[in-house]
């Protein structure tokens, strides 16, 4: 062991990386940004939860209106923003995401409470995003007890009533476990991740080995190159999707509803975006190491911001526009609509079309960067 | 008929002048050599002729078309310094690919080109597994598979042993005899002597154009090497 030789090697490594400003930035800036993003996302979901209350309680004549008392108690709690809705209105509001949960009090609420000593209510959740559902349930369990206790305090003298809460999910529900609900998120994520990286690296290689220059010296058009790449990688993306999907369904026993054909349609459109982005960003990398560095810059923010885990509506308003420029946002939303909600083509059309528009924009951008080969 | 006509062709990258006011003509069927020390602008000049670099001054036409056009590229063959082949494809697949980019050729033509560069027995080898000289042969095959009217070869014989180099030049001579025009850059003297005409570049400036004999006498030298050193050193 020779100390000075080892020192020289260490010095050489330091010198080389100090010259690579991007790697230095990656080392220092990127973790700070990503960790802060994560902190914002985790903490922002602790805000007031929009709750819909359907109060069908017919108070006992001359007796207490316990339904109204419960509504007031919930309104007084600052963890909730309570809106009174009708049964039909509750479902639309849940689907739109205007409310996260609906508390439904039946016509016999007061009567069963007074005569049977039983508190019965129904809790309706949207249910397609497990993180969202978990958050709402947690908040409710922490505060609902308290609200209930306040509301029914007039009866407290005769002892606590039995509590009977029925939970109903608009989508998903008991036959969907957490993994089932994550499937629409992880499938597009892997497709995007792999196709983007493959395209980026192979296009970079095309530049580095000089074959791109040779291609540009033939009559081939930029559009032909970009579309050729898209079709080539599209085949791999669909094979990959099929593999993940079949494995998920038959080995991991993922439960899904909706049409697999629509799943593939969404994946195909997502591939266009990934290829376009891969070609476009490849001009910003000088070597394969720098291409790999796009993972924390391009992939991780999509993972955090596309609503895969944290609902976009819960993010701070300044962060939401970023979520809506992430292609994965639209892919995950469309796949959730198909796989969990069982919706059809018309329901996913807006997301799919937006994704397609993003894809076309990326391909145009990619084609435009090829022009820059001509200095 | 002049296959290449340049008129005060210039290219600068920022403050660096790569090619300056080059005016020359290359006639059909001739082997035209570009000579000059490293960094003299040979590659930039060739890339401008291929339309890969936009001139910052002057103009050039190739086969009668302005260089910015794309339509005539199918009639050009281009070979760059570094192999520029797909290492994970076989020799045959590389040749087929570049032929297809120029409109496609018959299976017989692919076999013919493979035989021409003597790679028939390695046709199904991955390019990445070939030695430097064999890669150069494969690269040449890709440049001439579609029977271009004009071949632009940027130092095609770098890293090629003398036997193979002699073979390359035999092919060039044969192609030229059949009417193909060849522009070839080099900095070895034995190659320069085999050209019909030569152009001498230094720091982007065209110093002399002519047959090897004219170049030698123009530099008041007795051999081409002396002329090269005279021009390269700027002694003239």
Coordinates of C-alpha atoms in Angstrom, one line a residue:
Chain A
X1 CA 0.0 0.0 0.0
X2 CA 1.4 3.3 -1.1
X3 CA -0.2 6.3 0.5
X4 CA 0.8 8.9 -2.1
X5 CA -0.5 6.7 -4.9
X6 CA -3.8 6.3 -3.2
X7 CA -3.9 10.1 -2.5
X8 CA -3.2 10.8 -6.1
X9 CA -6.1 8.5 -7.2
X10 CA -8.4 10.3 -4.8
X11 CA -7.2 13.6 -6.1
X12 CA -7.8 12.6 -9.7
X13 CA -11.3 11.5 -8.9
X14 CA -12.1 14.8 -7.1
X15 CA -10.6 16.9 -10.0
X16 CA -12.6 15.0 -12.6
X17 CA -15.9 15.4 -10.9
X18 CA -15.3 19.0 -9.9
X19 CA -15.1 19.8 -13.6
X20 CA -18.4 18.0 -14.2
X21 CA -20.7 20.7 -13.0
X22 CA -23.8 18.8 -13.7
X23 CA -22.7 15.9 -11.5
X24 CA -21.9 18.4 -8.7
X25 CA -25.3 19.9 -9.0
X26 CA -26.9 16.5 -8.9
X27 CA -24.9 15.7 -5.8
X28 CA -26.0 18.7 -3.9
X29 CA -29.0 20.5 -5.4
X30 CA -31.2 17.6 -6.6
X31 CA -31.5 15.8 -3.2
X32 CA -32.4 19.1 -1.6
X33 CA -35.1 19.8 -4.1
X34 CA -36.5 16.3 -4.0
X35 CA -36.4 16.0 -0.2
X36 CA -38.2 19.4 0.0
X37 CA -40.8 18.2 -2.5
X38 CA -41.4 15.1 -0.5
X39 CA -41.8 17.1 2.7
X40 CA -44.3 19.5 1.0
X41 CA -46.3 16.6 -0.4
X42 CA -46.4 14.6 2.9
X43 CA -47.3 17.6 5.0
X44 CA -49.8 19.3 2.6
X45 CA -52.2 16.4 2.9
X46 CA -52.8 17.4 6.5
X47 CA -55.1 20.3 5.5
X48 CA -58.9 20.5 6.0
X49 CA -60.7 17.6 4.4
X50 CA -63.8 18.4 2.3
X51 CA -66.6 16.4 3.8
X52 CA -70.1 16.1 2.5
X53 CA -72.9 15.4 4.9
X54 CA -76.3 13.9 3.8
X55 CA -78.6 14.5 6.6
X56 CA -81.9 12.6 6.1
X57 CA -82.5 12.4 9.7
X58 CA -86.2 12.8 10.6
X59 CA -86.1 13.9 14.2
X60 CA -88.4 12.3 16.7
X61 CA -91.3 14.7 17.4
X62 CA -90.6 16.6 20.6
X63 CA -87.2 14.8 21.0
X64 CA -83.7 16.0 20.2
X65 CA -82.5 16.4 16.6
X66 CA -79.4 14.4 17.0
X67 CA -78.6 14.4 13.2
X68 CA -78.3 18.1 13.2
X69 CA -76.3 18.0 16.4
X70 CA -73.7 15.7 14.7
X71 CA -73.5 17.9 11.6
X72 CA -72.8 21.0 13.8
X73 CA -70.2 19.1 15.7
X74 CA -68.5 18.1 12.5
X75 CA -68.7 21.7 11.2
X76 CA -67.1 22.9 14.4
X77 CA -64.1 20.7 13.9
X78 CA -61.4 22.5 11.9
X79 CA -60.1 19.3 10.3
X80 CA -63.2 19.3 8.1
X81 CA -64.9 21.6 5.7
X82 CA -68.4 20.4 5.8
X83 CA -70.9 20.9 3.0
X84 CA -74.5 19.7 3.3
X85 CA -75.5 17.7 0.2
X86 CA -78.2 15.5 -1.1
X87 CA -77.6 11.7 -1.6
X88 CA -77.3 12.2 -5.4
X89 CA -75.2 15.3 -5.0
X90 CA -72.8 13.4 -2.7
X91 CA -72.0 10.9 -5.4
X92 CA -71.3 13.6 -8.1
X93 CA -69.2 15.6 -5.6
X94 CA -67.2 12.5 -4.7
X95 CA -66.6 11.7 -8.4
X96 CA -65.5 15.3 -9.1
X97 CA -63.2 15.2 -6.1
X98 CA -65.0 18.2 -4.5
X99 CA -65.5 16.1 -1.4
X100 CA -63.3 13.3 -0.1
X101 CA -66.0 11.5 1.9
X102 CA -69.7 11.7 2.5
X103 CA -71.3 11.0 5.8
X104 CA -74.9 9.7 5.3
X105 CA -77.4 9.9 8.1
X106 CA -80.5 7.8 7.5
X107 CA -84.1 8.9 8.3
X108 CA -84.0 6.8 11.4
X109 CA -80.8 8.2 12.8
X110 CA -82.3 9.8 15.9
X111 CA -84.9 7.1 16.4
X112 CA -82.4 4.2 16.5
X113 CA -80.1 6.1 18.6
X114 CA -82.8 7.0 21.2
X115 CA -84.7 3.7 21.2
X116 CA -82.2 1.1 20.1
X117 CA -79.1 2.8 21.6
X118 CA -77.4 2.2 18.3
X119 CA -75.6 4.9 16.3
X120 CA -75.8 4.0 12.6
X121 CA -74.3 6.0 9.8
X122 CA -72.9 5.4 6.4
X123 CA -69.5 6.6 5.2
X124 CA -69.0 6.9 1.5
X125 CA -65.5 7.2 0.0
X126 CA -64.3 7.6 -3.5
X127 CA -61.8 4.8 -3.0
X128 CA -59.7 4.7 -6.1
X129 CA -56.5 6.2 -4.5
X130 CA -55.3 4.2 -1.5
X131 CA -53.2 7.0 -0.1
X132 CA -56.1 9.4 -0.3
X133 CA -58.5 6.9 1.3
X134 CA -56.1 6.1 4.1
X135 CA -55.6 9.8 4.8
X136 CA -59.4 10.4 5.0
X137 CA -60.0 7.4 7.2
X138 CA -57.2 8.4 9.5
X139 CA -58.5 11.9 9.9
X140 CA -62.1 10.7 10.4
X141 CA -61.1 8.1 13.1
X142 CA -59.2 10.8 15.0
X143 CA -61.9 13.4 15.0
X144 CA -65.2 11.7 14.3
X145 CA -65.3 10.0 17.7
X146 CA -65.0 13.4 19.3
X147 CA -67.7 14.9 17.1
X148 CA -70.0 12.0 17.8
X149 CA -69.4 12.2 21.5
X150 CA -70.3 15.9 21.5
X151 CA -73.3 15.4 19.3
X152 CA -74.8 12.7 21.5
X153 CA -73.9 14.1 24.8
X154 CA -77.5 14.6 25.8
X155 CA -77.9 10.8 25.8
X156 CA -74.7 10.1 27.5
X157 CA -76.3 9.8 30.9
X158 CA -77.8 6.5 29.9
X159 CA -74.4 5.0 28.7
X160 CA -72.6 5.0 25.4
X161 CA -74.6 3.7 22.4
X162 CA -73.2 1.0 20.1
X163 CA -71.6 2.5 17.0
X164 CA -72.3 1.0 13.7
X165 CA -70.5 2.7 10.7
X166 CA -70.9 1.2 7.3
X167 CA -68.2 2.1 4.9
X168 CA -69.0 2.2 1.2
X169 CA -66.7 2.8 -1.7
X170 CA -67.8 4.3 -5.0
X171 CA -64.9 2.5 -6.7
X172 CA -62.6 -0.2 -5.5
X173 CA -64.0 -1.4 -2.2
X174 CA -63.2 -4.5 -0.3
X175 CA -62.4 -6.7 -3.3
X176 CA -59.6 -4.2 -4.2
X177 CA -56.6 -4.4 -2.0
X178 CA -53.9 -1.7 -1.9
X179 CA -51.8 -3.4 -4.5
X180 CA -54.8 -3.5 -6.9
X181 CA -55.2 0.2 -6.5
X182 CA -51.5 0.9 -7.1
X183 CA -51.4 -1.2 -10.3
X184 CA -52.7 1.6 -12.5
X185 CA -49.9 3.8 -11.2
X186 CA -47.0 1.4 -11.3
X187 CA -47.7 0.0 -14.8
X188 CA -47.3 3.3 -16.6
X189 CA -44.5 4.3 -14.4
X190 CA -42.3 1.4 -15.5
X191 CA -43.2 1.8 -19.1
X192 CA -42.3 5.5 -19.0
X193 CA -39.1 5.0 -17.0
X194 CA -37.7 2.2 -19.2
X195 CA -38.8 3.6 -22.6
X196 CA -37.5 7.0 -21.7
X197 CA -34.1 5.8 -20.6
X198 CA -33.7 3.3 -23.5
X199 CA -34.5 6.0 -26.0
X200 CA -32.3 8.5 -24.4
X201 CA -29.3 6.2 -24.2
X202 CA -29.6 4.7 -27.6
X203 CA -30.1 8.1 -29.2
X204 CA -27.1 9.4 -27.3
X205 CA -25.1 6.4 -28.6
X206 CA -26.3 7.2 -32.1
X207 CA -24.8 10.6 -31.7
X208 CA -21.6 9.5 -30.0
X209 CA -20.8 6.7 -32.5
X210 CA -21.4 9.0 -35.4
X211 CA -24.2 7.0 -37.0
X212 CA -26.6 9.9 -36.5
X213 CA -24.3 12.1 -38.7
X214 CA -24.2 9.4 -41.2
X215 CA -28.0 9.1 -41.1
X216 CA -28.3 12.8 -41.6
X217 CA -26.1 12.4 -44.7
X218 CA -28.8 10.3 -46.3
X219 CA -32.2 11.5 -47.7
X220 CA -33.9 10.3 -44.5
X221 CA -36.1 13.0 -42.9
X222 CA -36.1 14.0 -39.3
X223 CA -39.7 13.0 -39.0
X224 CA -38.9 9.6 -40.4
X225 CA -36.2 9.1 -37.8
X226 CA -38.3 10.2 -34.9
X227 CA -41.4 8.1 -35.9
X228 CA -39.2 5.1 -36.7
X229 CA -37.8 5.3 -33.2
X230 CA -41.2 5.6 -31.7
X231 CA -42.5 2.6 -33.5
X232 CA -39.4 0.5 -32.6
X233 CA -39.6 1.4 -28.9
X234 CA -43.4 1.2 -28.9
X235 CA -43.1 -2.5 -29.7
X236 CA -40.8 -3.0 -26.7
X237 CA -43.1 -0.9 -24.5
X238 CA -46.1 -2.9 -25.4
X239 CA -44.3 -6.2 -24.8
X240 CA -43.2 -4.8 -21.5
X241 CA -46.7 -3.6 -20.6
X242 CA -48.1 -7.0 -21.5
X243 CA -45.5 -8.8 -19.3
X244 CA -46.1 -6.5 -16.3
X245 CA -49.8 -6.8 -16.8
X246 CA -50.0 -10.5 -17.2
X247 CA -47.6 -11.0 -14.3
X248 CA -49.7 -8.6 -12.1
X249 CA -52.9 -10.3 -13.0
X250 CA -52.0 -14.0 -13.0
X251 CA -49.1 -14.2 -10.5
X252 CA -49.7 -11.3 -8.2
X253 CA -53.5 -11.8 -8.5
X254 CA -54.2 -8.1 -9.2
X255 CA -57.9 -7.5 -9.4
X256 CA -59.0 -5.1 -12.1
X257 CA -62.1 -4.2 -14.0
X258 CA -62.4 -2.4 -17.4
X259 CA -60.9 -3.3 -20.8
X260 CA -57.3 -4.4 -21.3
X261 CA -57.4 -3.0 -24.8
X262 CA -57.8 0.5 -23.3
X263 CA -54.9 -0.2 -21.0
X264 CA -52.7 -0.8 -24.0
X265 CA -54.1 2.2 -25.8
X266 CA -53.0 4.4 -22.9
X267 CA -49.6 2.7 -22.7
X268 CA -49.1 3.2 -26.5
X269 CA -49.7 6.9 -26.2
X270 CA -47.5 7.2 -23.1
X271 CA -44.7 5.5 -25.2
X272 CA -44.9 8.3 -27.7
X273 CA -44.3 10.8 -25.0
X274 CA -41.4 8.8 -23.5
X275 CA -39.6 8.4 -26.9
X276 CA -40.0 12.1 -27.7
X277 CA -38.7 13.1 -24.4
X278 CA -35.8 10.6 -24.6
X279 CA -34.7 11.9 -28.0
X280 CA -35.1 15.5 -26.9
X281 CA -33.2 15.2 -23.7
X282 CA -30.4 13.1 -25.2
X283 CA -28.9 16.3 -26.7
X284 CA -28.4 17.6 -23.1
X285 CA -26.2 14.6 -22.2
X286 CA -22.7 14.2 -23.4
X287 CA -22.2 10.6 -22.1
X288 CA -24.2 7.7 -20.7
X289 CA -23.5 8.8 -17.1
X290 CA -25.2 12.1 -17.8
X291 CA -28.2 10.3 -19.4
X292 CA -28.6 8.2 -16.3
X293 CA -28.6 11.4 -14.3
X294 CA -31.9 12.2 -15.9
X295 CA -33.5 9.6 -13.6
X296 CA -33.6 11.9 -10.5
X297 CA -34.3 14.9 -12.6
X298 CA -37.0 13.6 -14.9
X299 CA -38.3 10.4 -13.4
X300 CA -38.4 11.0 -9.7
X301 CA -40.4 14.3 -9.8
X302 CA -43.0 12.5 -12.0
X303 CA -43.2 9.7 -9.5
X304 CA -43.9 12.3 -6.7
X305 CA -46.0 14.7 -8.6
X306 CA -48.2 12.8 -10.9
X307 CA -50.8 11.9 -8.4
X308 CA -49.6 8.3 -8.2
X309 CA -49.6 8.6 -4.4
X310 CA -50.5 12.1 -3.3
X311 CA -53.7 13.4 -4.8
X312 CA -53.0 16.5 -6.9
X313 CA -55.9 18.4 -5.4
X314 CA -54.2 18.2 -2.0
X315 CA -50.9 19.7 -3.2
X316 CA -50.2 23.4 -2.6
X317 CA -51.7 25.5 -5.5
X318 CA -48.3 26.6 -6.8
X319 CA -47.2 23.0 -7.1
X320 CA -50.3 21.8 -9.0
X321 CA -49.4 23.2 -12.4
X322 CA -46.2 21.1 -12.3
X323 CA -48.3 18.1 -11.6
X324 CA -50.4 18.9 -14.7
X325 CA -47.4 19.0 -17.0
X326 CA -46.2 15.6 -16.0
X327 CA -47.2 13.0 -18.7
X328 CA -47.5 10.3 -16.0
X329 CA -50.4 12.3 -14.4
X330 CA -52.6 11.7 -17.3
X331 CA -51.5 8.1 -17.9
X332 CA -52.1 7.1 -14.2
X333 CA -55.5 8.9 -14.1
X334 CA -56.6 7.2 -17.3
X335 CA -55.5 3.8 -16.2
X336 CA -57.2 4.3 -12.8
X337 CA -60.4 5.1 -14.6
X338 CA -60.1 1.9 -16.6
X339 CA -58.7 -0.6 -14.1
X340 CA -60.3 0.5 -10.9
X341 CA -63.4 2.4 -12.0
X342 CA -64.1 0.2 -15.1
X343 CA -64.9 3.3 -17.2
X344 CA -64.8 3.2 -21.0
X345 CA -63.2 5.1 -23.9
X346 CA -65.2 8.3 -23.4
X347 CA -64.2 8.6 -19.8
X348 CA -60.5 8.3 -20.6
X349 CA -60.6 10.3 -23.8
X350 CA -59.7 13.7 -22.2
X351 CA -56.6 12.2 -20.5
X352 CA -55.6 10.1 -23.5
X353 CA -56.0 13.1 -25.9
X354 CA -54.0 15.4 -23.6
X355 CA -51.3 12.7 -23.4
X356 CA -51.3 12.4 -27.1
X357 CA -51.0 16.1 -27.5
X358 CA -48.0 16.0 -25.1
X359 CA -46.5 13.2 -27.1
X360 CA -46.9 15.0 -30.4
X361 CA -45.3 18.1 -28.9
X362 CA -42.4 16.0 -27.6
X363 CA -41.9 14.4 -31.0
X364 CA -41.9 17.8 -32.7
X365 CA -39.4 19.1 -30.1
X366 CA -37.3 15.9 -30.7
X367 CA -37.4 16.5 -34.5
X368 CA -36.5 20.1 -34.0
X369 CA -33.4 19.2 -32.0
X370 CA -32.3 17.0 -34.9
X371 CA -32.1 20.1 -37.0
X372 CA -29.5 21.4 -34.6
X373 CA -27.1 18.7 -35.9
X374 CA -26.6 21.1 -38.8
X375 CA -24.5 23.7 -37.0
Chain B
X1 CA -19.2 18.5 -65.9
X2 CA -18.3 19.8 -62.5
X3 CA -19.7 17.6 -59.7
X4 CA -18.8 20.0 -57.0
X5 CA -18.6 23.8 -57.3
X6 CA -17.8 25.9 -54.3
X7 CA -17.8 29.7 -54.4
X8 CA -16.0 31.5 -51.5
X9 CA -17.3 28.9 -49.1
X10 CA -16.6 29.8 -45.5
X11 CA -17.4 28.5 -42.1
X12 CA -16.6 29.9 -38.7
X13 CA -17.6 28.6 -35.3
X14 CA -17.8 31.7 -33.2
X15 CA -14.3 33.3 -33.5
X16 CA -12.7 30.2 -34.9
X17 CA -12.4 30.3 -38.7
X18 CA -12.6 26.7 -39.9
X19 CA -12.9 27.2 -43.6
X20 CA -12.2 30.5 -45.4
X21 CA -13.1 31.5 -48.9
X22 CA -12.7 28.2 -50.5
X23 CA -13.4 28.3 -54.3
X24 CA -12.9 25.1 -56.2
X25 CA -14.4 22.7 -58.7
X26 CA -14.3 18.9 -58.8
X27 CA -14.9 17.2 -62.1
X28 CA -16.8 14.1 -62.8
X29 CA -14.9 10.8 -62.4
X30 CA -11.8 12.3 -60.8
X31 CA -10.2 11.4 -57.5
X32 CA -9.8 14.7 -55.7
X33 CA -7.6 14.7 -52.6
X34 CA -7.9 17.1 -49.7
X35 CA -4.5 17.5 -48.0
X36 CA -3.6 19.5 -44.9
X37 CA -2.4 19.2 -41.4
X38 CA -4.8 18.3 -38.5
X39 CA -7.3 21.0 -37.9
X40 CA -6.9 22.6 -41.4
X41 CA -10.6 22.4 -42.2
X42 CA -10.8 19.3 -44.3
X43 CA -13.5 17.6 -42.3
X44 CA -15.6 20.9 -42.0
X45 CA -15.3 21.4 -45.8
X46 CA -16.5 17.8 -46.4
X47 CA -19.3 18.2 -43.9
X48 CA -20.4 21.3 -45.7
X49 CA -20.5 19.5 -49.0
X50 CA -22.7 16.8 -47.3
X51 CA -25.0 19.5 -46.0
X52 CA -24.2 18.6 -42.4
X53 CA -22.8 21.9 -41.6
X54 CA -24.3 25.2 -42.7
X55 CA -21.8 27.5 -44.4
X56 CA -21.5 31.0 -42.8
X57 CA -20.4 32.4 -46.1
X58 CA -20.3 31.7 -49.8
X59 CA -22.1 28.9 -51.6
X60 CA -21.6 25.4 -52.9
X61 CA -23.5 23.1 -55.2
X62 CA -23.1 19.3 -55.4
X63 CA -24.4 17.5 -58.5
X64 CA -26.0 20.7 -59.4
X65 CA -28.0 21.0 -56.2
X66 CA -27.3 23.6 -53.4
X67 CA -25.9 21.8 -50.4
X68 CA -28.8 22.6 -48.1
X69 CA -31.1 20.4 -50.2
X70 CA -31.7 16.8 -49.3
X71 CA -33.0 15.2 -52.5
X72 CA -29.7 14.5 -54.1
X73 CA -28.2 12.8 -50.9
X74 CA -29.2 9.4 -52.2
X75 CA -26.6 9.9 -54.9
X76 CA -23.8 10.7 -52.4
X77 CA -21.8 8.3 -50.3
X78 CA -20.2 9.5 -47.1
X79 CA -17.6 7.9 -44.8
X80 CA -16.6 9.6 -41.6
X81 CA -13.3 9.3 -39.7
X82 CA -14.7 7.2 -36.9
X83 CA -16.4 4.0 -38.1
X84 CA -19.9 5.3 -37.6
X85 CA -21.5 1.9 -37.7
X86 CA -24.0 0.1 -35.4
X87 CA -21.8 -2.1 -33.3
X88 CA -24.7 -4.3 -32.2
X89 CA -25.7 -5.1 -35.8
X90 CA -23.9 -7.4 -38.2
X91 CA -21.9 -6.2 -41.1
X92 CA -24.7 -7.2 -43.5
X93 CA -27.3 -5.5 -41.4
X94 CA -25.4 -2.3 -41.3
X95 CA -25.0 -2.3 -45.1
X96 CA -28.7 -3.2 -45.6
X97 CA -29.7 -0.4 -43.2
X98 CA -27.7 2.4 -44.9
X99 CA -28.7 1.1 -48.3
X100 CA -32.4 1.3 -47.2
X101 CA -31.9 4.9 -46.1
X102 CA -30.8 5.7 -49.7
X103 CA -33.7 3.9 -51.3
X104 CA -32.7 0.2 -51.0
X105 CA -30.7 -2.1 -53.1
X106 CA -31.0 -5.8 -54.2
X107 CA -29.7 -8.7 -52.2
X108 CA -27.2 -9.3 -55.1
X109 CA -25.8 -5.8 -54.7
X110 CA -25.2 -6.3 -51.0
X111 CA -23.4 -9.6 -51.7
X112 CA -21.4 -7.8 -54.4
X113 CA -20.3 -5.0 -52.0
X114 CA -19.4 -7.5 -49.3
X115 CA -17.2 -9.3 -51.8
X116 CA -15.7 -6.0 -53.0
X117 CA -14.5 -5.1 -49.5
X118 CA -13.7 -8.8 -48.9
X119 CA -16.0 -9.2 -45.9
X120 CA -18.2 -12.0 -47.4
X121 CA -17.0 -14.4 -44.8
X122 CA -17.6 -11.9 -41.9
X123 CA -21.0 -10.7 -43.2
X124 CA -22.8 -12.1 -40.2
X125 CA -20.3 -11.0 -37.6
X126 CA -21.3 -8.2 -35.2
X127 CA -19.4 -5.0 -36.1
X128 CA -18.4 -4.6 -32.5
X129 CA -16.3 -7.7 -32.8
X130 CA -14.3 -6.6 -35.8
X131 CA -10.8 -5.2 -35.8
X132 CA -10.2 -1.6 -36.8
X133 CA -9.3 -2.4 -40.4
X134 CA -12.3 -4.6 -40.9
X135 CA -14.5 -1.9 -39.5
X136 CA -13.1 0.5 -42.0
X137 CA -13.9 -1.9 -44.8
X138 CA -17.5 -2.3 -43.5
X139 CA -17.8 1.4 -43.3
X140 CA -16.6 1.8 -46.9
X141 CA -19.1 -0.8 -48.0
X142 CA -21.9 1.2 -46.3
X143 CA -20.8 4.4 -48.2
X144 CA -20.8 2.8 -51.6
X145 CA -23.5 0.1 -51.5
X146 CA -26.1 2.3 -53.2
X147 CA -23.7 3.1 -56.1
X148 CA -23.4 6.9 -55.4
X149 CA -22.2 9.2 -58.1
X150 CA -20.1 11.1 -55.6
X151 CA -18.2 9.6 -52.7
X152 CA -16.9 11.8 -49.9
X153 CA -14.4 9.9 -47.8
X154 CA -12.9 11.5 -44.7
X155 CA -9.6 9.8 -44.0
X156 CA -10.9 6.4 -45.0
X157 CA -7.6 4.6 -44.6
X158 CA -6.7 5.7 -41.0
X159 CA -5.7 2.6 -39.0
X160 CA -5.7 0.5 -42.1
X161 CA -2.6 -1.6 -42.9
X162 CA -0.6 -0.9 -46.1
X163 CA -2.0 -4.0 -47.9
X164 CA -5.5 -3.1 -47.3
X165 CA -4.8 0.5 -48.1
X166 CA -3.5 -0.5 -51.5
X167 CA -6.7 -2.5 -52.0
X168 CA -8.9 0.5 -51.0
X169 CA -7.1 2.6 -53.6
X170 CA -7.5 -0.1 -56.3
X171 CA -11.3 0.1 -55.6
X172 CA -11.2 3.9 -55.7
X173 CA -9.5 3.8 -59.1
X174 CA -11.9 1.3 -60.4
X175 CA -14.9 3.3 -59.2
X176 CA -13.5 6.5 -60.7
X177 CA -13.0 4.6 -64.0
X178 CA -16.7 3.9 -64.0
X179 CA -17.5 7.5 -63.5
X180 CA -17.8 7.9 -59.8
X181 CA -16.3 11.1 -58.4
X182 CA -14.3 10.7 -55.2
X183 CA -13.3 13.3 -52.7
X184 CA -10.9 11.9 -50.2
X185 CA -9.0 13.5 -47.4
X186 CA -5.7 12.2 -46.2
X187 CA -2.4 13.2 -44.7
X188 CA -0.2 10.4 -46.1
X189 CA 1.9 11.2 -49.1
X190 CA 1.6 7.9 -50.9
X191 CA -2.2 8.5 -51.0
X192 CA -1.8 12.1 -52.2
X193 CA 0.2 10.9 -55.1
X194 CA -2.5 8.6 -56.3
X195 CA -5.0 11.4 -56.6
X196 CA -5.8 13.0 -59.9
X197 CA -5.9 16.4 -58.3
X198 CA -5.1 17.8 -54.9
X199 CA -6.2 20.7 -52.8
X200 CA -3.9 22.0 -50.0
X201 CA -5.6 23.4 -47.0
X202 CA -4.0 25.2 -44.0
X203 CA -6.0 26.9 -41.3
X204 CA -9.1 26.8 -43.5
X205 CA -7.4 28.5 -46.4
X206 CA -7.0 26.9 -49.8
X207 CA -3.3 27.3 -50.6
X208 CA -3.0 25.3 -53.8
X209 CA -5.0 23.2 -56.2
X210 CA -3.6 21.0 -58.9
X211 CA -2.2 17.7 -60.0
X212 CA 0.4 16.2 -57.7
X213 CA 3.1 17.4 -60.2
X214 CA 1.7 20.9 -60.3
X215 CA 1.7 21.0 -56.4
X216 CA 5.3 19.8 -56.3
X217 CA 6.5 22.4 -58.8
X218 CA 4.4 25.1 -57.3
X219 CA 6.1 24.7 -54.0
X220 CA 9.5 24.6 -55.8
X221 CA 10.0 21.1 -54.2
X222 CA 11.2 17.9 -55.6
X223 CA 8.8 15.6 -53.7
X224 CA 5.2 15.9 -52.5
X225 CA 6.3 15.5 -48.9
X226 CA 8.5 18.6 -49.2
X227 CA 5.7 20.5 -50.8
X228 CA 3.4 19.4 -47.9
X229 CA 5.9 20.5 -45.3
X230 CA 6.4 23.8 -47.1
X231 CA 2.7 24.5 -47.3
X232 CA 1.9 23.1 -43.8
X233 CA 4.7 25.2 -42.2
X234 CA 3.7 28.2 -44.2
X235 CA 7.2 28.6 -45.6
X236 CA 5.9 29.4 -49.0

